[in-house]
Amino acid sequence: QVQLVESGGGSVQAGGSLTLSCTVSGYIAKYLALGWFRQAPGKEREGVACIDNSGRSSSADSVKGRFTISQEKDAVKNTVYLQMNSLKPEDTAMYYCAADFRVGSCNAYEYNYWGQGTQVTVSS
């Protein structure tokens, strides 16, 4: 069973920074692709940044230059971080960590394992 443990999030003013983290434990963890997605009220869930099991990363155009995804992985734990800088009010959303096997994209429909989400609120 794939269980994702998220942390981070919170409320900041525009221009501020936050870091999200998501950890999967167990012998299968190293085989997983991991990603961050977000969903604002009334909007569809969108991919923010993802990293596949080879370490290749991708990010949405809206966050390029501001958000950075990184990863720490060993034999039994896989942790992905999302460093968010220069936050804007439009970044306000529920942020979800997701995982799956053999995923090479940042499309939400390709991910079957999801965390509970963490709220990010950016005030102007």
PDB file of C-alpha atoms in Angstrom:
ATOM      1  CA  GLN A   1       0.000   0.000   0.000  1.00  0.00           C
ATOM      2  CA  VAL A   2       1.301   3.420  -0.938  1.00  0.00           C
ATOM      3  CA  GLN A   3       0.850   5.960   1.832  1.00  0.00           C
ATOM      4  CA  LEU A   4       1.896   9.573   1.343  1.00  0.00           C
ATOM      5  CA  VAL A   5       2.665  11.793   4.318  1.00  0.00           C
ATOM      6  CA  GLU A   6       2.569  15.496   3.505  1.00  0.00           C
ATOM      7  CA  SER A   7       3.782  18.435   5.541  1.00  0.00           C
ATOM      8  CA  GLY A   8       4.241  22.142   5.056  1.00  0.00           C
ATOM      9  CA  GLY A   9       1.784  24.635   3.727  1.00  0.00           C
ATOM     10  CA  GLY A  10       0.254  27.542   5.562  1.00  0.00           C
ATOM     11  CA  SER A  11      -0.456  31.212   5.032  1.00  0.00           C
ATOM     12  CA  VAL A  12       2.011  33.771   3.729  1.00  0.00           C
ATOM     13  CA  GLN A  13       1.985  37.202   2.181  1.00  0.00           C
ATOM     14  CA  ALA A  14       2.671  37.690  -1.494  1.00  0.00           C
ATOM     15  CA  GLY A  15       6.353  37.412  -2.228  1.00  0.00           C
ATOM     16  CA  GLY A  16       6.902  34.950   0.598  1.00  0.00           C
ATOM     17  CA  SER A  17       8.117  31.378   0.537  1.00  0.00           C
ATOM     18  CA  LEU A  18       6.913  28.007   1.701  1.00  0.00           C
ATOM     19  CA  THR A  19       8.233  24.470   1.448  1.00  0.00           C
ATOM     20  CA  LEU A  20       6.071  21.399   1.103  1.00  0.00           C
ATOM     21  CA  SER A  21       7.325  17.884   1.668  1.00  0.00           C
ATOM     22  CA  CYS A  22       5.863  14.479   0.944  1.00  0.00           C
ATOM     23  CA  THR A  23       7.293  11.144   2.059  1.00  0.00           C
ATOM     24  CA  VAL A  24       6.541   7.601   0.977  1.00  0.00           C
ATOM     25  CA  SER A  25       8.093   4.774   2.930  1.00  0.00           C
ATOM     26  CA  GLY A  26       8.679   1.127   2.139  1.00  0.00           C
ATOM     27  CA  TYR A  27      10.658  -0.975  -0.316  1.00  0.00           C
ATOM     28  CA  ILE A  28       8.479   0.164  -3.238  1.00  0.00           C
ATOM     29  CA  ALA A  29       9.080   3.850  -2.554  1.00  0.00           C
ATOM     30  CA  LYS A  30      12.145   4.084  -4.777  1.00  0.00           C
ATOM     31  CA  TYR A  31      10.149   2.947  -7.813  1.00  0.00           C
ATOM     32  CA  LEU A  32       7.584   5.717  -7.603  1.00  0.00           C
ATOM     33  CA  ALA A  33       7.161   8.892  -9.559  1.00  0.00           C
ATOM     34  CA  LEU A  34       6.008  11.712  -7.300  1.00  0.00           C
ATOM     35  CA  GLY A  35       4.341  14.986  -8.009  1.00  0.00           C
ATOM     36  CA  TRP A  36       2.660  18.039  -6.591  1.00  0.00           C
ATOM     37  CA  PHE A  37      -0.729  19.123  -7.786  1.00  0.00           C
ATOM     38  CA  ARG A  38      -3.039  21.903  -6.716  1.00  0.00           C
ATOM     39  CA  GLN A  39      -6.698  22.684  -6.846  1.00  0.00           C
ATOM     40  CA  ALA A  40      -8.263  26.056  -6.222  1.00  0.00           C
ATOM     41  CA  PRO A  41     -11.991  26.418  -5.499  1.00  0.00           C
ATOM     42  CA  GLY A  42     -13.989  26.048  -8.683  1.00  0.00           C
ATOM     43  CA  LYS A  43     -10.974  25.002 -10.723  1.00  0.00           C
ATOM     44  CA  GLU A  44      -9.643  21.705 -11.988  1.00  0.00           C
ATOM     45  CA  ARG A  45      -6.718  19.996 -10.337  1.00  0.00           C
ATOM     46  CA  GLU A  46      -3.506  20.918 -12.122  1.00  0.00           C
ATOM     47  CA  GLY A  47      -0.014  19.583 -12.111  1.00  0.00           C
ATOM     48  CA  VAL A  48       2.506  21.896 -10.463  1.00  0.00           C
ATOM     49  CA  ALA A  49       5.740  19.929 -10.571  1.00  0.00           C
ATOM     50  CA  CYS A  50       6.588  16.262 -10.881  1.00  0.00           C
ATOM     51  CA  ILE A  51       9.635  14.044 -10.770  1.00  0.00           C
ATOM     52  CA  ASP A  52       9.769  10.576 -12.251  1.00  0.00           C
ATOM     53  CA  ASN A  53      11.582   7.552 -10.873  1.00  0.00           C
ATOM     54  CA  SER A  54      14.646   8.422 -12.954  1.00  0.00           C
ATOM     55  CA  GLY A  55      14.872  11.854 -11.370  1.00  0.00           C
ATOM     56  CA  ARG A  56      13.622  13.800 -14.356  1.00  0.00           C
ATOM     57  CA  SER A  57      11.468  16.723 -13.320  1.00  0.00           C
ATOM     58  CA  SER A  58       8.930  18.938 -14.989  1.00  0.00           C
ATOM     59  CA  SER A  59       6.917  21.917 -13.852  1.00  0.00           C
ATOM     60  CA  ALA A  60       4.040  24.054 -14.996  1.00  0.00           C
ATOM     61  CA  ASP A  61       4.833  27.234 -16.897  1.00  0.00           C
ATOM     62  CA  SER A  62       3.003  29.247 -14.256  1.00  0.00           C
ATOM     63  CA  VAL A  63       5.523  28.268 -11.582  1.00  0.00           C
ATOM     64  CA  LYS A  64       8.761  28.051 -13.561  1.00  0.00           C
ATOM     65  CA  GLY A  65      11.452  30.185 -12.002  1.00  0.00           C
ATOM     66  CA  ARG A  66       9.551  30.333  -8.699  1.00  0.00           C
ATOM     67  CA  PHE A  67       8.934  26.729  -7.610  1.00  0.00           C
ATOM     68  CA  THR A  68      11.539  24.003  -7.420  1.00  0.00           C
ATOM     69  CA  ILE A  69      10.905  20.305  -6.979  1.00  0.00           C
ATOM     70  CA  SER A  70      13.608  18.164  -5.449  1.00  0.00           C
ATOM     71  CA  GLN A  71      13.923  14.649  -4.130  1.00  0.00           C
ATOM     72  CA  GLU A  72      15.705  12.574  -1.543  1.00  0.00           C
ATOM     73  CA  LYS A  73      15.534   8.839  -2.078  1.00  0.00           C
ATOM     74  CA  ASP A  74      17.050   5.788  -0.496  1.00  0.00           C
ATOM     75  CA  ALA A  75      16.229   2.109  -0.379  1.00  0.00           C
ATOM     76  CA  VAL A  76      13.187   2.519   1.842  1.00  0.00           C
ATOM     77  CA  LYS A  77      12.100   6.144   1.664  1.00  0.00           C
ATOM     78  CA  ASN A  78      11.287   8.608  -1.070  1.00  0.00           C
ATOM     79  CA  THR A  79      10.714  12.261  -0.172  1.00  0.00           C
ATOM     80  CA  VAL A  80       9.818  15.008  -2.580  1.00  0.00           C
ATOM     81  CA  TYR A  81      10.011  18.688  -1.724  1.00  0.00           C
ATOM     82  CA  LEU A  82       8.388  21.674  -3.340  1.00  0.00           C
ATOM     83  CA  GLN A  83      10.201  24.908  -2.591  1.00  0.00           C
ATOM     84  CA  MET A  84       7.850  27.747  -3.426  1.00  0.00           C
ATOM     85  CA  ASN A  85       9.311  31.242  -3.702  1.00  0.00           C
ATOM     86  CA  SER A  86       7.838  34.559  -4.808  1.00  0.00           C
ATOM     87  CA  LEU A  87       4.380  33.303  -3.997  1.00  0.00           C
ATOM     88  CA  LYS A  88       1.422  35.054  -5.577  1.00  0.00           C
ATOM     89  CA  PRO A  89      -2.219  35.204  -4.496  1.00  0.00           C
ATOM     90  CA  GLU A  90      -3.072  33.047  -7.504  1.00  0.00           C
ATOM     91  CA  ASP A  91      -0.970  30.259  -6.001  1.00  0.00           C
ATOM     92  CA  THR A  92      -3.596  29.902  -3.294  1.00  0.00           C
ATOM     93  CA  ALA A  93      -4.958  26.361  -3.453  1.00  0.00           C
ATOM     94  CA  MET A  94      -5.041  22.980  -1.798  1.00  0.00           C
ATOM     95  CA  TYR A  95      -1.806  21.266  -2.692  1.00  0.00           C
ATOM     96  CA  TYR A  96      -1.720  17.502  -3.071  1.00  0.00           C
ATOM     97  CA  CYS A  97       1.143  15.067  -3.306  1.00  0.00           C
ATOM     98  CA  ALA A  98       0.596  12.105  -5.600  1.00  0.00           C
ATOM     99  CA  ALA A  99       2.516   9.007  -6.590  1.00  0.00           C
ATOM    100  CA  ASP A 100       2.398   6.160  -9.039  1.00  0.00           C
ATOM    101  CA  PHE A 101       4.560   3.736 -10.950  1.00  0.00           C
ATOM    102  CA  ARG A 102       5.858   4.238 -14.490  1.00  0.00           C
ATOM    103  CA  VAL A 103       4.555   7.779 -14.839  1.00  0.00           C
ATOM    104  CA  GLY A 104       6.369  10.144 -17.155  1.00  0.00           C
ATOM    105  CA  SER A 105       4.051  13.113 -17.022  1.00  0.00           C
ATOM    106  CA  CYS A 106       2.534  15.586 -14.629  1.00  0.00           C
ATOM    107  CA  ASN A 107      -1.045  14.752 -15.537  1.00  0.00           C
ATOM    108  CA  ALA A 108      -3.227  14.137 -12.506  1.00  0.00           C
ATOM    109  CA  TYR A 109      -5.198  11.332 -14.162  1.00  0.00           C
ATOM    110  CA  GLU A 110      -2.046   9.191 -14.347  1.00  0.00           C
ATOM    111  CA  TYR A 111      -1.574   9.168 -10.580  1.00  0.00           C
ATOM    112  CA  ASN A 112      -3.513   6.746  -8.413  1.00  0.00           C
ATOM    113  CA  TYR A 113      -2.108   7.411  -4.964  1.00  0.00           C
ATOM    114  CA  TRP A 114      -2.880  10.719  -3.310  1.00  0.00           C
ATOM    115  CA  GLY A 115      -2.155  12.485  -0.071  1.00  0.00           C
ATOM    116  CA  GLN A 116      -4.813  14.323   1.889  1.00  0.00           C
ATOM    117  CA  GLY A 117      -3.635  17.731   0.786  1.00  0.00           C
ATOM    118  CA  THR A 118      -2.240  20.773   2.498  1.00  0.00           C
ATOM    119  CA  GLN A 119      -3.614  24.287   2.157  1.00  0.00           C
ATOM    120  CA  VAL A 120      -1.484  27.122   0.831  1.00  0.00           C
ATOM    121  CA  THR A 121      -2.927  30.609   1.165  1.00  0.00           C
ATOM    122  CA  VAL A 122      -1.177  33.675  -0.230  1.00  0.00           C
ATOM    123  CA  SER A 123      -2.516  37.068   0.714  1.00  0.00           C
ATOM    124  CA  SER A 124      -1.883  40.261  -1.204  1.00  0.00           C
TER     125      SER A 124
END
